[in-house]
PDB file of C-alpha atoms in Angstrom:
ATOM      1  CA  MET O   1      94.286  79.865 113.384  1.00 45.00           C
ATOM      2  CA  GLU O   2      91.734  81.011 110.906  1.00 58.00           C
ATOM      3  CA  LEU O   3      92.168  79.526 107.473  1.00 64.00           C
ATOM      4  CA  ALA O   4      91.198  83.033 106.060  1.00 66.00           C
ATOM      5  CA  TYR O   5      94.434  84.244 107.640  1.00 77.00           C
ATOM      6  CA  TYR O   6      96.498  81.954 105.422  1.00 86.00           C
ATOM      7  CA  SER O   7      95.146  83.695 102.255  1.00 93.00           C
ATOM      8  CA  ASP O   8      96.646  86.783 103.409  1.00 93.00           C
ATOM      9  CA  TYR O   9     100.131  85.290 102.850  1.00 94.00           C
ATOM     10  CA  ALA O  10      99.260  85.201  99.170  1.00 96.00           C
ATOM     11  CA  VAL O  11      98.353  88.807  99.115  1.00 96.00           C
ATOM     12  CA  ARG O  12     101.462  90.059 100.916  1.00 95.00           C
ATOM     13  CA  LEU O  13     103.932  88.332  98.612  1.00 97.00           C
ATOM     14  CA  VAL O  14     101.917  89.444  95.381  1.00 97.00           C
ATOM     15  CA  ASN O  15     101.956  93.055  96.692  1.00 97.00           C
ATOM     16  CA  SER O  16     105.626  93.178  97.302  1.00 97.00           C
ATOM     17  CA  GLU O  17     105.884  94.194  93.839  1.00 95.00           C
ATOM     18  CA  ASP O  18     104.308  97.082  91.992  1.00 91.00           C
ATOM     19  CA  PRO O  19     105.082  96.426  88.207  1.00 86.00           C
ATOM     20  CA  ALA O  20     103.223  99.265  86.831  1.00 82.00           C
ATOM     21  CA  ARG O  21     105.670 101.512  88.764  1.00 84.00           C
ATOM     22  CA  GLY O  22     108.528  99.374  88.530  1.00 88.00           C
ATOM     23  CA  LYS O  23     108.864  98.870  92.361  1.00 92.00           C
ATOM     24  CA  ASP O  24     110.028  95.821  94.092  1.00 96.00           C
ATOM     25  CA  THR O  25     110.546  95.523  98.008  1.00 96.00           C
ATOM     26  CA  LEU O  26     111.248  91.905  97.838  1.00 96.00           C
ATOM     27  CA  THR O  27     115.160  92.271  97.609  1.00 96.00           C
ATOM     28  CA  SER O  28     116.635  90.968 100.802  1.00 95.00           C
ATOM     29  CA  VAL O  29     116.152  88.283 103.638  1.00 95.00           C
ATOM     30  CA  GLU O  30     114.757  90.935 105.766  1.00 94.00           C
ATOM     31  CA  ALA O  31     112.137  91.697 103.300  1.00 95.00           C
ATOM     32  CA  ILE O  32     111.100  87.902 103.399  1.00 95.00           C
ATOM     33  CA  ARG O  33     111.200  87.676 107.160  1.00 93.00           C
ATOM     34  CA  GLU O  34     108.400  90.755 107.019  1.00 93.00           C
ATOM     35  CA  LEU O  35     106.204  88.763 104.985  1.00 94.00           C
ATOM     36  CA  PHE O  36     105.773  86.075 107.698  1.00 88.00           C
ATOM     37  CA  GLY O  37     104.322  88.513 110.147  1.00 81.00           C
ATOM     38  CA  GLY O  38     104.084  86.741 113.501  1.00 69.00           C
ATOM     39  CA  SER O  39     105.542  83.318 112.324  1.00 67.00           C
ATOM     40  CA  GLN O  40     109.050  84.355 113.025  1.00 69.00           C
ATOM     41  CA  GLU O  41     110.132  80.913 113.981  1.00 76.00           C
ATOM     42  CA  ALA O  42     109.933  79.852 110.061  1.00 76.00           C
ATOM     43  CA  ALA O  43     111.163  83.228 108.944  1.00 83.00           C
ATOM     44  CA  ARG O  44     114.484  82.794 110.857  1.00 87.00           C
ATOM     45  CA  ARG O  45     115.461  80.059 108.196  1.00 88.00           C
ATOM     46  CA  ALA O  46     115.301  82.340 105.215  1.00 91.00           C
ATOM     47  CA  THR O  47     118.660  82.763 103.243  1.00 93.00           C
ATOM     48  CA  ASP O  48     119.667  84.768 100.287  1.00 94.00           C
ATOM     49  CA  SER O  49     118.914  81.974  98.148  1.00 94.00           C
ATOM     50  CA  ASP O  50     115.145  82.435  99.030  1.00 95.00           C
ATOM     51  CA  VAL O  51     114.835  85.852  97.667  1.00 96.00           C
ATOM     52  CA  THR O  52     114.896  84.500  93.781  1.00 96.00           C
ATOM     53  CA  ARG O  53     112.596  81.760  94.813  1.00 96.00           C
ATOM     54  CA  PHE O  54     109.996  83.810  96.606  1.00 97.00           C
ATOM     55  CA  ARG O  55     109.939  86.041  93.333  1.00 97.00           C
ATOM     56  CA  SER O  56     109.088  83.041  91.194  1.00 97.00           C
ATOM     57  CA  VAL O  57     106.345  82.023  93.363  1.00 98.00           C
ATOM     58  CA  ARG O  58     105.159  85.712  93.600  1.00 98.00           C
ATOM     59  CA  GLY O  59     104.934  85.788  89.611  1.00 97.00           C
ATOM     60  CA  ARG O  60     102.639  82.470  89.686  1.00 98.00           C
ATOM     61  CA  LEU O  61     100.439  83.652  92.608  1.00 98.00           C
ATOM     62  CA  ARG O  62      99.979  86.887  90.648  1.00 97.00           C
ATOM     63  CA  ALA O  63      99.060  84.796  87.594  1.00 98.00           C
ATOM     64  CA  VAL O  64      96.287  83.399  89.746  1.00 98.00           C
ATOM     65  CA  PHE O  65      94.887  86.744  90.433  1.00 97.00           C
ATOM     66  CA  GLU O  66      95.151  88.019  86.976  1.00 97.00           C
ATOM     67  CA  ALA O  67      93.261  84.896  85.603  1.00 97.00           C
ATOM     68  CA  ALA O  68      90.476  85.457  88.308  1.00 96.00           C
ATOM     69  CA  ASP O  69      90.331  89.242  87.539  1.00 94.00           C
ATOM     70  CA  SER O  70      89.961  88.692  83.831  1.00 95.00           C
ATOM     71  CA  GLY O  71      87.249  86.321  84.351  1.00 94.00           C
ATOM     72  CA  ASP O  72      89.043  83.181  83.396  1.00 96.00           C
ATOM     73  CA  GLU O  73      88.035  80.849  86.401  1.00 95.00           C
ATOM     74  CA  SER O  74      89.380  77.615  84.834  1.00 96.00           C
ATOM     75  CA  LEU O  75      92.894  79.165  84.403  1.00 97.00           C
ATOM     76  CA  ALA O  76      92.903  80.628  87.649  1.00 97.00           C
ATOM     77  CA  VAL O  77      91.876  77.172  89.244  1.00 97.00           C
ATOM     78  CA  ASN O  78      94.391  75.267  87.209  1.00 98.00           C
ATOM     79  CA  LEU O  79      97.351  77.666  88.173  1.00 98.00           C
ATOM     80  CA  LEU O  80      96.455  77.343  91.970  1.00 97.00           C
ATOM     81  CA  ASN O  81      96.214  73.450  91.582  1.00 97.00           C
ATOM     82  CA  ALA O  82      99.639  73.471  90.102  1.00 98.00           C
ATOM     83  CA  LEU O  83     100.965  75.371  93.173  1.00 97.00           C
ATOM     84  CA  LEU O  84      99.118  73.096  95.630  1.00 95.00           C
ATOM     85  CA  LEU O  85     100.597  69.861  93.962  1.00 95.00           C
ATOM     86  CA  GLU O  86     104.103  71.437  93.994  1.00 94.00           C
ATOM     87  CA  PHE O  87     103.786  72.799  97.537  1.00 92.00           C
ATOM     88  CA  PRO O  88     101.776  70.299  99.673  1.00 88.00           C
ATOM     89  CA  VAL O  89     100.747  71.046 103.288  1.00 81.00           C
ATOM     90  CA  SER O  90      99.528  68.722 106.087  1.00 75.00           C
ATOM     91  CA  PRO O  91      96.269  70.080 107.631  1.00 75.00           C
ATOM     92  CA  GLN O  92      96.086  69.249 111.385  1.00 77.00           C
ATOM     93  CA  ILE O  93      93.606  70.232 114.203  1.00 82.00           C
ATOM     94  CA  SER O  94      95.338  72.512 116.802  1.00 75.00           C
ATOM     95  CA  GLY O  95      94.551  74.183 119.971  1.00 73.00           C
ATOM     96  CA  HIS O  96      97.837  75.629 121.256  1.00 63.00           C
ATOM     97  CA  ASP O  97      97.859  78.866 123.089  1.00 65.00           C
ATOM     98  CA  HIS O  98      93.885  79.477 122.510  1.00 68.00           C
ATOM     99  CA  ARG O  99      91.742  78.507 125.495  1.00 76.00           C
ATOM    100  CA  ASP O 100      87.970  79.507 126.227  1.00 79.00           C
ATOM    101  CA  ASP O 101      86.761  80.822 129.451  1.00 81.00           C
ATOM    102  CA  ASN O 102      86.763  77.122 130.868  1.00 83.00           C
ATOM    103  CA  GLY O 103      90.544  76.519 130.049  1.00 79.00           C
ATOM    104  CA  ARG O 104      89.452  74.257 127.183  1.00 85.00           C
ATOM    105  CA  PRO O 105      91.228  74.280 124.052  1.00 82.00           C
ATOM    106  CA  LEU O 106      89.778  76.462 120.928  1.00 79.00           C
ATOM    107  CA  TRP O 107      90.276  73.799 118.273  1.00 83.00           C
ATOM    108  CA  HIS O 108      90.984  75.056 114.850  1.00 74.00           C
ATOM    109  CA  MET O 109      92.561  74.200 111.782  1.00 73.00           C
ATOM    110  CA  HIS O 110      96.221  74.647 111.316  1.00 69.00           C
ATOM    111  CA  LEU O 111      98.063  74.169 107.947  1.00 68.00           C
ATOM    112  CA  ALA O 112     101.499  72.460 109.125  1.00 62.00           C
ATOM    113  CA  ASP O 113     104.130  72.431 106.429  1.00 57.00           C
ATOM    114  CA  HIS O 114     107.186  70.330 106.281  1.00 60.00           C
ATOM    115  CA  PRO O 115     109.220  72.383 103.757  1.00 65.00           C
ATOM    116  CA  SER O 116     112.531  71.794 102.436  1.00 75.00           C
ATOM    117  CA  ASN O 117     113.151  75.468 102.490  1.00 86.00           C
ATOM    118  CA  VAL O 118     111.503  78.636 103.624  1.00 90.00           C
ATOM    119  CA  THR O 119     110.150  79.426 100.318  1.00 93.00           C
ATOM    120  CA  ALA O 120     108.377  76.138  99.766  1.00 91.00           C
ATOM    121  CA  GLY O 121     106.767  76.611 103.288  1.00 89.00           C
ATOM    122  CA  TYR O 122     105.465  79.968 102.388  1.00 92.00           C
ATOM    123  CA  ALA O 123     104.290  78.846  99.044  1.00 94.00           C
ATOM    124  CA  ALA O 124     102.460  75.990 100.480  1.00 91.00           C
ATOM    125  CA  ILE O 125     100.588  77.951 103.142  1.00 90.00           C
ATOM    126  CA  ALA O 126      99.834  80.852 100.704  1.00 94.00           C
ATOM    127  CA  ALA O 127      98.500  78.580  98.082  1.00 95.00           C
ATOM    128  CA  MET O 128      96.247  76.612 100.364  1.00 92.00           C
ATOM    129  CA  GLY O 129      94.924  79.626 102.037  1.00 92.00           C
ATOM    130  CA  LEU O 130      94.057  81.057  98.861  1.00 94.00           C
ATOM    131  CA  ALA O 131      92.450  77.885  97.653  1.00 94.00           C
ATOM    132  CA  PHE O 132      90.207  77.922 100.803  1.00 90.00           C
ATOM    133  CA  HIS O 133      89.264  81.570  99.716  1.00 92.00           C
ATOM    134  CA  LEU O 134      88.476  80.664  96.335  1.00 93.00           C
ATOM    135  CA  THR O 135      86.381  77.572  97.144  1.00 92.00           C
ATOM    136  CA  GLU O 136      84.475  79.320  99.923  1.00 89.00           C
ATOM    137  CA  TYR O 137      83.659  82.759  98.269  1.00 90.00           C
ATOM    138  CA  GLY O 138      84.295  82.359  94.586  1.00 93.00           C
ATOM    139  CA  VAL O 139      86.780  82.974  91.900  1.00 94.00           C
ATOM    140  CA  ASP O 140      85.553  86.501  91.515  1.00 92.00           C
ATOM    141  CA  ARG O 141      86.478  87.521  94.964  1.00 93.00           C
ATOM    142  CA  LEU O 142      90.180  87.488  93.977  1.00 95.00           C
ATOM    143  CA  GLY O 143      90.932  90.797  92.415  1.00 93.00           C
ATOM    144  CA  LEU O 144      93.297  93.411  91.194  1.00 95.00           C
ATOM    145  CA  CYS O 145      92.815  97.200  92.147  1.00 94.00           C
ATOM    146  CA  GLU O 146      91.254  99.125  89.605  1.00 92.00           C
ATOM    147  CA  ALA O 147      92.858 102.629  90.554  1.00 91.00           C
ATOM    148  CA  ALA O 148      95.296 102.852  87.790  1.00 87.00           C
ATOM    149  CA  PRO O 149      98.351 102.289  87.756  1.00 90.00           C
ATOM    150  CA  CYS O 150      97.921 100.334  90.998  1.00 92.00           C
ATOM    151  CA  ARG O 151      97.369  96.578  90.399  1.00 93.00           C
ATOM    152  CA  ASN O 152      97.788  95.201  93.831  1.00 95.00           C
ATOM    153  CA  ALA O 153      95.805  92.083  94.595  1.00 96.00           C
ATOM    154  CA  TYR O 154      93.074  91.976  97.248  1.00 95.00           C
ATOM    155  CA  LEU O 155      90.571  89.395  98.525  1.00 95.00           C
ATOM    156  CA  ASP O 156      86.907  90.823  98.404  1.00 92.00           C
ATOM    157  CA  THR O 157      84.919  89.693 101.540  1.00 87.00           C
ATOM    158  CA  SER O 158      82.193  92.325 101.154  1.00 86.00           C
ATOM    159  CA  THR O 159      78.595  91.153 101.438  1.00 85.00           C
ATOM    160  CA  ASN O 160      77.688  92.356  98.046  1.00 86.00           C
ATOM    161  CA  ARG O 161      80.757  91.516  96.013  1.00 84.00           C
ATOM    162  CA  SER O 162      81.433  95.303  95.352  1.00 84.00           C
ATOM    163  CA  ARG O 163      85.161  95.584  96.187  1.00 89.00           C
ATOM    164  CA  ARG O 164      87.206  97.173  93.447  1.00 90.00           C
ATOM    165  CA  TYR O 165      90.143  98.560  95.174  1.00 92.00           C
ATOM    166  CA  CYS O 166      92.852  97.345  97.248  1.00 90.00           C
ATOM    167  CA  SER O 167      92.694  99.960 100.153  1.00 90.00           C
ATOM    168  CA  ASP O 168      90.843 103.112 101.111  1.00 88.00           C
ATOM    169  CA  ARG O 169      93.548 105.135  99.685  1.00 90.00           C
ATOM    170  CA  CYS O 170      93.162 103.768  96.157  1.00 91.00           C
ATOM    171  CA  ALA O 171      89.343 104.088  96.499  1.00 90.00           C
ATOM    172  CA  THR O 172      89.567 107.686  97.370  1.00 89.00           C
ATOM    173  CA  ARG O 173      92.044 108.428  94.677  1.00 83.00           C
ATOM    174  CA  ALA O 174      89.927 106.746  91.949  1.00 79.00           C
ATOM    175  CA  ASN O 175      86.886 108.683  93.181  1.00 79.00           C
ATOM    176  CA  VAL O 176      88.653 111.914  93.055  1.00 78.00           C
ATOM    177  CA  ALA O 177      89.965 111.207  89.598  1.00 67.00           C
ATOM    178  CA  ALA O 178      86.505 110.172  88.255  1.00 66.00           C
ATOM    179  CA  TYR O 179      84.903 113.330  89.955  1.00 67.00           C
ATOM    180  CA  ARG O 180      87.498 115.640  88.196  1.00 74.00           C
ATOM    181  CA  ALA O 181      86.927 113.678  84.889  1.00 69.00           C
ATOM    182  CA  ARG O 182      82.970 114.304  85.268  1.00 76.00           C
ATOM    183  CA  LYS O 183      83.688 117.945  86.034  1.00 72.00           C
ATOM    184  CA  ARG O 184      85.914 118.543  83.019  1.00 73.00           C
ATOM    185  CA  LEU O 185      83.297 116.861  80.778  1.00 72.00           C
ATOM    186  CA  GLU O 186      80.651 119.140  82.273  1.00 66.00           C
ATOM    187  CA  ALA O 187      82.791 122.150  81.590  1.00 69.00           C
ATOM    188  CA  ASP O 188      83.540 121.004  78.038  1.00 69.00           C
ATOM    189  CA  ARG O 189      79.863 120.442  77.223  1.00 73.00           C
ATOM    190  CA  SER O 190      78.873 123.950  78.754  1.00 70.00           C
ATOM    191  CA  GLU O 191      81.597 125.490  76.571  1.00 69.00           C
ATOM    192  CA  LYS O 192      80.272 123.768  73.384  1.00 69.00           C
ATOM    193  CA  THR O 193      76.792 124.715  74.411  1.00 72.00           C
ATOM    194  CA  GLY O 194      77.822 128.306  75.078  1.00 63.00           C
ATOM    195  CA  LEU O 195      79.618 128.597  71.648  1.00 63.00           C
ATOM    196  CA  ALA O 196      76.385 127.316  69.945  1.00 61.00           C
ATOM    197  CA  ALA O 197      74.310 129.538  71.529  1.00 61.00           C
ATOM    198  CA  ASP O 198      76.544 132.409  70.693  1.00 64.00           C
ATOM    199  CA  SER O 199      76.788 131.427  67.253  1.00 65.00           C
ATOM    200  CA  THR O 200      73.165 131.311  66.941  1.00 65.00           C
ATOM    201  CA  GLN O 201      72.703 134.668  68.465  1.00 67.00           C
ATOM    202  CA  ARG O 202      75.030 136.172  65.872  1.00 65.00           C
ATOM    203  CA  ALA O 203      73.444 134.653  63.120  1.00 60.00           C
ATOM    204  CA  SER O 204      70.023 136.061  64.248  1.00 65.00           C
ATOM    205  CA  ALA O 205      71.437 139.457  64.606  1.00 62.00           C
ATOM    206  CA  SER O 206      72.632 139.224  61.187  1.00 63.00           C
ATOM    207  CA  GLY O 207      69.184 138.363  59.921  1.00 60.00           C
ATOM    208  CA  GLU O 208      67.797 141.158  61.391  1.00 57.00           C
ATOM    209  CA  ARG O 209      70.108 143.885  60.150  1.00 54.00           C
ATOM    210  CA  ARG O 210      69.708 142.410  56.581  1.00 55.00           C
ATOM    211  CA  PRO O 211      67.285 145.134  54.513  1.00 57.00           C
ATOM    212  CA  ALA O 212      64.029 143.982  53.271  1.00 54.00           C
ATOM    213  CA  SER O 213      63.855 143.676  49.448  1.00 54.00           C
ATOM    214  CA  GLY O 214      60.895 145.608  47.763  1.00 53.00           C
ATOM    215  CA  GLY O 215      59.848 147.136  44.471  1.00 51.00           C
ATOM    216  CA  ARG O 216      59.430 150.896  43.798  1.00 46.00           C
TER     217      ARG O 216
END
């Protein structure tokens, strides 16, 4: 399994809440199981008690993204290190179910966890994946969507570090809003220019009608 895959665990968990809109999809065991994607073996061990624990980890992971997004690299790293210490993993080389054309194993790194509960296992994988992404690409590659009011987390993997939105939908919405704002500004400027020109014309016309003074 690619290590980059694990960082998606952090993004999925953080984005299960939309604070600006007061929305939270992390309300049941079923919601927790959906976060695991294809790793259903671990997901089956989730219980009602994990809902509260998952929310706690979610808040701490969001704090990492918020610190990175604000440019506070040291805080982002410190917050992530605290999670890594609390939720450790055991990296292992694995080749299960992955073979090349000659039948040889395709060796890759696998983050094996030995958690006391489902939350600990998910938190360990999410934190380690995020740590790999941060050290590989830089703290500034952890971002929060700029399309207000959305503040979903995202991982920037663009070649020129240009990503600003969590999805194409938010990017389109932000571009449309910016276009409309420009049009409103242009209309306001045009109106002001028209009013100024009209005022000048009236003043000029008034001056032309004024009788010239002269002695008899």
